[in-house]
Structure formats: structure tokens, C-alpha cells
mmCIF file of C-alpha atoms in Angstrom:
data_model
loop_
_atom_site.group_PDB
_atom_site.id
_atom_site.type_symbol
_atom_site.label_atom_id
_atom_site.label_comp_id
_atom_site.label_asym_id
_atom_site.label_seq_id
_atom_site.Cartn_x
_atom_site.Cartn_y
_atom_site.Cartn_z
ATOM 1 C CA UNK A 175 91.128 62.109 82.450
ATOM 2 C CA UNK A 176 87.515 62.473 83.591
ATOM 3 C CA UNK A 177 87.303 58.729 84.345
ATOM 4 C CA UNK A 178 90.480 58.925 86.446
ATOM 5 C CA UNK A 179 89.094 61.965 88.323
ATOM 6 C CA UNK A 180 85.845 60.091 89.042
ATOM 7 C CA UNK A 181 87.788 57.042 90.246
ATOM 8 C CA UNK A 182 89.988 59.227 92.463
ATOM 9 C CA UNK A 183 86.913 60.925 93.946
ATOM 10 C CA UNK A 184 85.267 57.542 94.604
ATOM 11 C CA UNK A 185 88.455 56.238 96.205
ATOM 12 C CA UNK A 186 88.705 59.309 98.438
ATOM 13 C CA UNK A 187 85.044 58.930 99.417
ATOM 14 C CA UNK A 188 85.529 55.247 100.251
ATOM 15 C CA UNK A 189 88.662 56.035 102.256
ATOM 16 C CA UNK A 190 86.889 58.673 104.331
ATOM 17 C CA UNK A 191 83.807 56.520 104.875
ATOM 18 C CA UNK A 192 85.965 53.586 105.990
ATOM 19 C CA UNK A 193 87.845 55.836 108.397
ATOM 20 C CA UNK A 194 84.603 57.124 109.868
ATOM 21 C CA UNK A 195 82.928 53.723 110.102
ATOM 22 C CA UNK A 196 85.977 51.857 111.377
ATOM 23 C CA UNK A 197 86.505 53.847 114.571
ATOM 24 C CA UNK A 198 84.677 51.225 116.680
ATOM 25 C CA UNK A 199 85.794 47.950 115.139
ATOM 26 C CA UNK A 200 84.630 46.578 111.823
ATOM 27 C CA UNK A 201 81.848 48.538 110.148
ATOM 28 C CA UNK A 202 78.543 46.679 109.603
ATOM 29 C CA UNK A 203 78.968 46.247 105.828
ATOM 30 C CA UNK A 204 76.513 43.316 105.909
ATOM 31 C CA UNK A 205 73.784 45.853 106.707
ATOM 32 C CA UNK A 206 74.723 48.229 103.897
ATOM 33 C CA UNK A 207 72.996 47.821 100.540
ATOM 34 C CA UNK A 208 73.818 51.021 98.651
ATOM 35 C CA UNK A 209 73.418 51.408 94.884
ATOM 36 C CA UNK A 210 76.156 50.021 92.632
ATOM 37 C CA UNK A 211 78.297 52.895 91.350
ATOM 38 C CA UNK A 212 80.501 50.986 88.882
ATOM 39 C CA UNK A 213 83.821 49.213 89.029
ATOM 40 C CA UNK A 214 86.992 50.668 90.486
ATOM 41 C CA UNK A 215 90.359 49.754 88.994
ATOM 42 C CA UNK A 216 91.390 47.959 92.168
ATOM 43 C CA UNK A 217 92.621 44.387 92.412
ATOM 44 C CA UNK A 218 93.748 42.031 95.151
ATOM 45 C CA UNK A 219 96.417 39.739 93.707
ATOM 46 C CA UNK A 220 96.763 36.105 94.773
ATOM 47 C CA UNK A 221 99.817 37.052 96.870
ATOM 48 C CA UNK A 222 97.675 39.487 98.911
ATOM 49 C CA UNK A 223 98.960 42.665 97.264
ATOM 50 C CA UNK A 224 96.316 45.341 96.717
ATOM 51 C CA UNK A 225 96.633 47.355 93.498
ATOM 52 C CA UNK A 226 94.991 50.629 92.501
ATOM 53 C CA UNK A 227 95.259 51.711 88.848
ATOM 54 C CA UNK A 228 97.838 48.951 88.345
ATOM 55 C CA UNK A 229 100.121 50.235 91.122
ATOM 56 C CA UNK A 230 100.598 48.412 94.433
ATOM 57 C CA UNK A 231 99.103 50.199 97.425
ATOM 58 C CA UNK A 232 102.186 50.590 99.588
ATOM 59 C CA UNK A 233 100.552 51.819 102.770
ATOM 60 C CA UNK A 234 99.521 48.877 104.981
ATOM 61 C CA UNK A 235 97.178 51.140 106.973
ATOM 62 C CA UNK A 236 95.276 52.024 103.790
ATOM 63 C CA UNK A 237 95.008 48.360 102.753
ATOM 64 C CA UNK A 238 93.755 47.539 106.246
ATOM 65 C CA UNK A 239 91.218 50.345 105.979
ATOM 66 C CA UNK A 240 89.874 49.124 102.627
ATOM 67 C CA UNK A 241 89.716 45.547 103.930
ATOM 68 C CA UNK A 242 87.211 46.678 106.564
ATOM 69 C CA UNK A 243 84.674 47.776 103.923
ATOM 70 C CA UNK A 244 85.106 44.707 101.697
ATOM 71 C CA UNK A 245 81.969 42.726 100.928
ATOM 72 C CA UNK A 246 81.195 39.710 98.742
ATOM 73 C CA UNK A 247 77.855 39.234 97.002
ATOM 74 C CA UNK A 248 77.039 36.550 94.449
ATOM 75 C CA UNK A 249 80.716 35.686 94.021
ATOM 76 C CA UNK A 250 81.733 39.304 93.313
ATOM 77 C CA UNK A 251 83.710 41.637 95.540
ATOM 78 C CA UNK A 252 82.837 45.216 96.442
ATOM 79 C CA UNK A 253 84.034 48.054 98.600
ATOM 80 C CA UNK A 254 80.943 49.514 100.260
ATOM 81 C CA UNK A 255 79.879 52.483 102.322
ATOM 82 C CA UNK A 256 76.378 53.320 103.480
ATOM 83 C CA UNK A 257 75.880 55.350 100.266
ATOM 84 C CA UNK A 258 77.862 53.620 97.500
ATOM 85 C CA UNK A 259 79.194 50.274 96.316
ATOM 86 C CA UNK A 260 82.043 49.795 93.829
ATOM 87 C CA UNK A 261 83.283 46.561 92.317
ATOM 88 C CA UNK A 262 86.869 45.365 92.615
ATOM 89 C CA UNK A 263 88.703 42.266 91.335
ATOM 90 C CA UNK A 264 90.099 39.516 93.558
ATOM 91 C CA UNK A 265 92.399 36.965 91.918
ATOM 92 C CA UNK A 266 91.950 34.213 94.530
ATOM 93 C CA UNK A 267 91.039 35.087 98.115
ATOM 94 C CA UNK A 268 90.967 38.601 99.539
ATOM 95 C CA UNK A 269 93.135 37.707 102.534
ATOM 96 C CA UNK A 270 96.116 35.530 103.391
ATOM 97 C CA UNK A 271 96.599 33.616 106.650
ATOM 98 C CA UNK A 272 100.224 34.472 107.430
ATOM 99 C CA UNK A 273 100.678 33.339 111.031
ATOM 100 C CA UNK A 274 99.256 30.553 113.174
ATOM 101 C CA UNK A 275 99.130 30.109 116.938
ATOM 102 C CA UNK A 276 97.917 27.039 118.770
ATOM 103 C CA UNK A 277 96.612 26.809 122.278
ATOM 104 C CA UNK A 278 95.968 23.581 124.158
ATOM 105 C CA UNK A 279 96.507 19.969 123.189
ATOM 106 C CA UNK A 280 94.604 17.214 121.402
ATOM 107 C CA UNK A 281 90.840 17.685 121.212
ATOM 108 C CA UNK A 282 91.125 20.874 123.296
ATOM 109 C CA UNK A 283 93.542 22.482 120.847
ATOM 110 C CA UNK A 284 92.495 25.739 119.215
ATOM 111 C CA UNK A 285 94.178 27.317 116.220
ATOM 112 C CA UNK A 286 94.184 31.046 115.589
ATOM 113 C CA UNK A 287 95.406 32.693 112.416
ATOM 114 C CA UNK A 288 96.605 36.225 111.692
ATOM 115 C CA UNK A 289 95.725 37.604 108.283
ATOM 116 C CA UNK A 290 97.848 39.873 106.142
ATOM 117 C CA UNK A 291 95.700 42.808 107.345
ATOM 118 C CA UNK A 292 96.325 41.924 111.030
ATOM 119 C CA UNK A 293 92.959 40.370 111.857
ATOM 120 C CA UNK A 294 93.139 37.383 114.221
ATOM 121 C CA UNK A 295 90.653 34.606 113.489
ATOM 122 C CA UNK A 296 90.146 31.533 115.663
ATOM 123 C CA UNK A 297 89.308 28.431 113.660
ATOM 124 C CA UNK A 298 85.931 27.184 114.900
ATOM 125 C CA UNK A 299 82.464 26.303 113.633
ATOM 126 C CA UNK A 300 81.900 29.875 112.390
ATOM 127 C CA UNK A 301 85.407 30.159 110.965
ATOM 128 C CA UNK A 302 86.210 26.737 109.478
ATOM 129 C CA UNK A 303 89.059 25.639 107.293
ATOM 130 C CA UNK A 304 88.153 24.315 103.856
ATOM 131 C CA UNK A 305 90.437 22.565 101.410
ATOM 132 C CA UNK A 306 90.266 22.889 97.630
ATOM 133 C CA UNK A 307 92.043 20.855 95.010
ATOM 134 C CA UNK A 308 94.961 22.816 93.573
ATOM 135 C CA UNK A 309 95.966 22.723 89.926
ATOM 136 C CA UNK A 310 99.051 20.653 90.855
ATOM 137 C CA UNK A 311 96.877 17.966 92.488
ATOM 138 C CA UNK A 312 97.554 19.099 96.045
ATOM 139 C CA UNK A 313 95.202 20.785 98.460
ATOM 140 C CA UNK A 314 94.920 24.487 99.175
ATOM 141 C CA UNK A 315 93.522 25.433 102.588
ATOM 142 C CA UNK A 316 91.328 28.511 103.151
ATOM 143 C CA UNK A 317 90.101 29.971 106.433
ATOM 144 C CA UNK A 318 86.704 31.666 106.704
ATOM 145 C CA UNK A 319 87.329 35.189 108.020
ATOM 146 C CA UNK A 320 83.868 36.776 107.923
ATOM 147 C CA UNK A 321 80.736 37.070 105.774
ATOM 148 C CA UNK A 322 81.867 34.919 102.820
ATOM 149 C CA UNK A 323 85.394 36.380 102.876
ATOM 150 C CA UNK A 324 88.200 33.844 103.044
ATOM 151 C CA UNK A 325 91.938 33.840 103.674
ATOM 152 C CA UNK A 326 94.203 31.573 101.678
ATOM 153 C CA UNK A 327 96.597 29.797 104.045
ATOM 154 C CA UNK A 328 100.190 30.537 103.027
ATOM 155 C CA UNK A 329 102.574 27.720 102.209
ATOM 156 C CA UNK A 330 104.547 28.014 105.454
ATOM 157 C CA UNK A 331 101.372 27.842 107.541
ATOM 158 C CA UNK A 332 100.130 24.961 105.376
ATOM 159 C CA UNK A 333 103.208 22.948 106.416
ATOM 160 C CA UNK A 334 102.586 23.846 110.062
ATOM 161 C CA UNK A 335 99.041 22.476 109.669
ATOM 162 C CA UNK A 336 100.351 19.261 108.084
ATOM 163 C CA UNK A 337 102.656 18.736 111.068
ATOM 164 C CA UNK A 338 99.629 18.922 113.372
ATOM 165 C CA UNK A 339 97.866 16.197 111.415
ATOM 166 C CA UNK A 340 96.919 12.948 113.107
ATOM 167 C CA UNK A 341 95.880 9.544 111.858
ATOM 168 C CA UNK A 342 92.592 8.398 113.365
ATOM 169 C CA UNK A 343 90.213 5.513 112.810
ATOM 170 C CA UNK A 344 86.723 6.783 112.003
ATOM 171 C CA UNK A 345 83.909 4.321 111.375
ATOM 172 C CA UNK A 346 86.428 1.510 111.076
ATOM 173 C CA UNK A 347 88.469 3.316 108.414
#
């Protein structure tokens, strides 16, 4: 019971800090280096669902709020405030790219992606796509969102990307 009370107090503190910090855009979590306060029983599943104590968080606004204080360090994920840092688990990527818009044609084309927490990210040098080999032998695309946080591109968007593909000769190949 005491552990659950501590976790609930930490969660409430993180929620309030995120609300306070997020009033003017994304909070500067990259500047925050508070002491580690332990792990929180929170997990982001590979389908983008956020869980707390094994139960899905059903309020999109709360998930959005927590996503703004998410940080990755040394391959581990944390929710951070200026005064505390708690570890959480992420099964694959913390975000999903769920919508794609394109603007322009050919070499002038830009692609923008909406994440499952309603952030729009334009694919560019700071926000590249990367492709990883999947267990079935295919490729899984990921979009860099911010500060070592990535969005897995959903299957439907993956097919939209494939349709945009072009064959080109580069260096005679």
C-alpha cells in the first residue's frame, strides 16, 4: 500500500509539473537533470498505449501531458521535472506516426507527420527517417521527433511512404 501511495504521489507531482511547464510549448526537459527517484509502473506499449499500474491511461490529454516531460538518457526513458526523474518502460518507440501530409513535388517535396500525441514533425535533416530491419525481414521506419525520441511509422503510413518511392541511378547503380 505504501509503495502505491508513493507512486500515486509521484504521478500527481509529475502531472502538476508538466501542466505548469507545458503552458508555453514543450518544457525544456533537456536542461533538467534532477536526481533519479526510482521507477514508476508506467509503460508505453508498442501500439502507443500508455499504461499506469497495468491499466491503460484513457485520457488523451493526460498522455499528451506526460509525453511533454519524456526524456531518454543512455537508452532508458524517464519522466522528468525540474526536481525529480522517474524511470518508465517503453516497448519499442515512445510515439507513433499516425498521419502523413506532403507538400510540393519531386525534390521540393516535404513530408510532415502527426504523432499519436498530436505533435506535427516535418521530416528534415533534424528529423530524419531511419529504417530498421524487422523480425520478419522487412523494414520498419522511425521518425526522429526530438532529443533522441522517435516515432514508429504505422503500417498505413508505411505504405503511403512506399508509394512515394522512386527508382534513381546513383553513382551508376
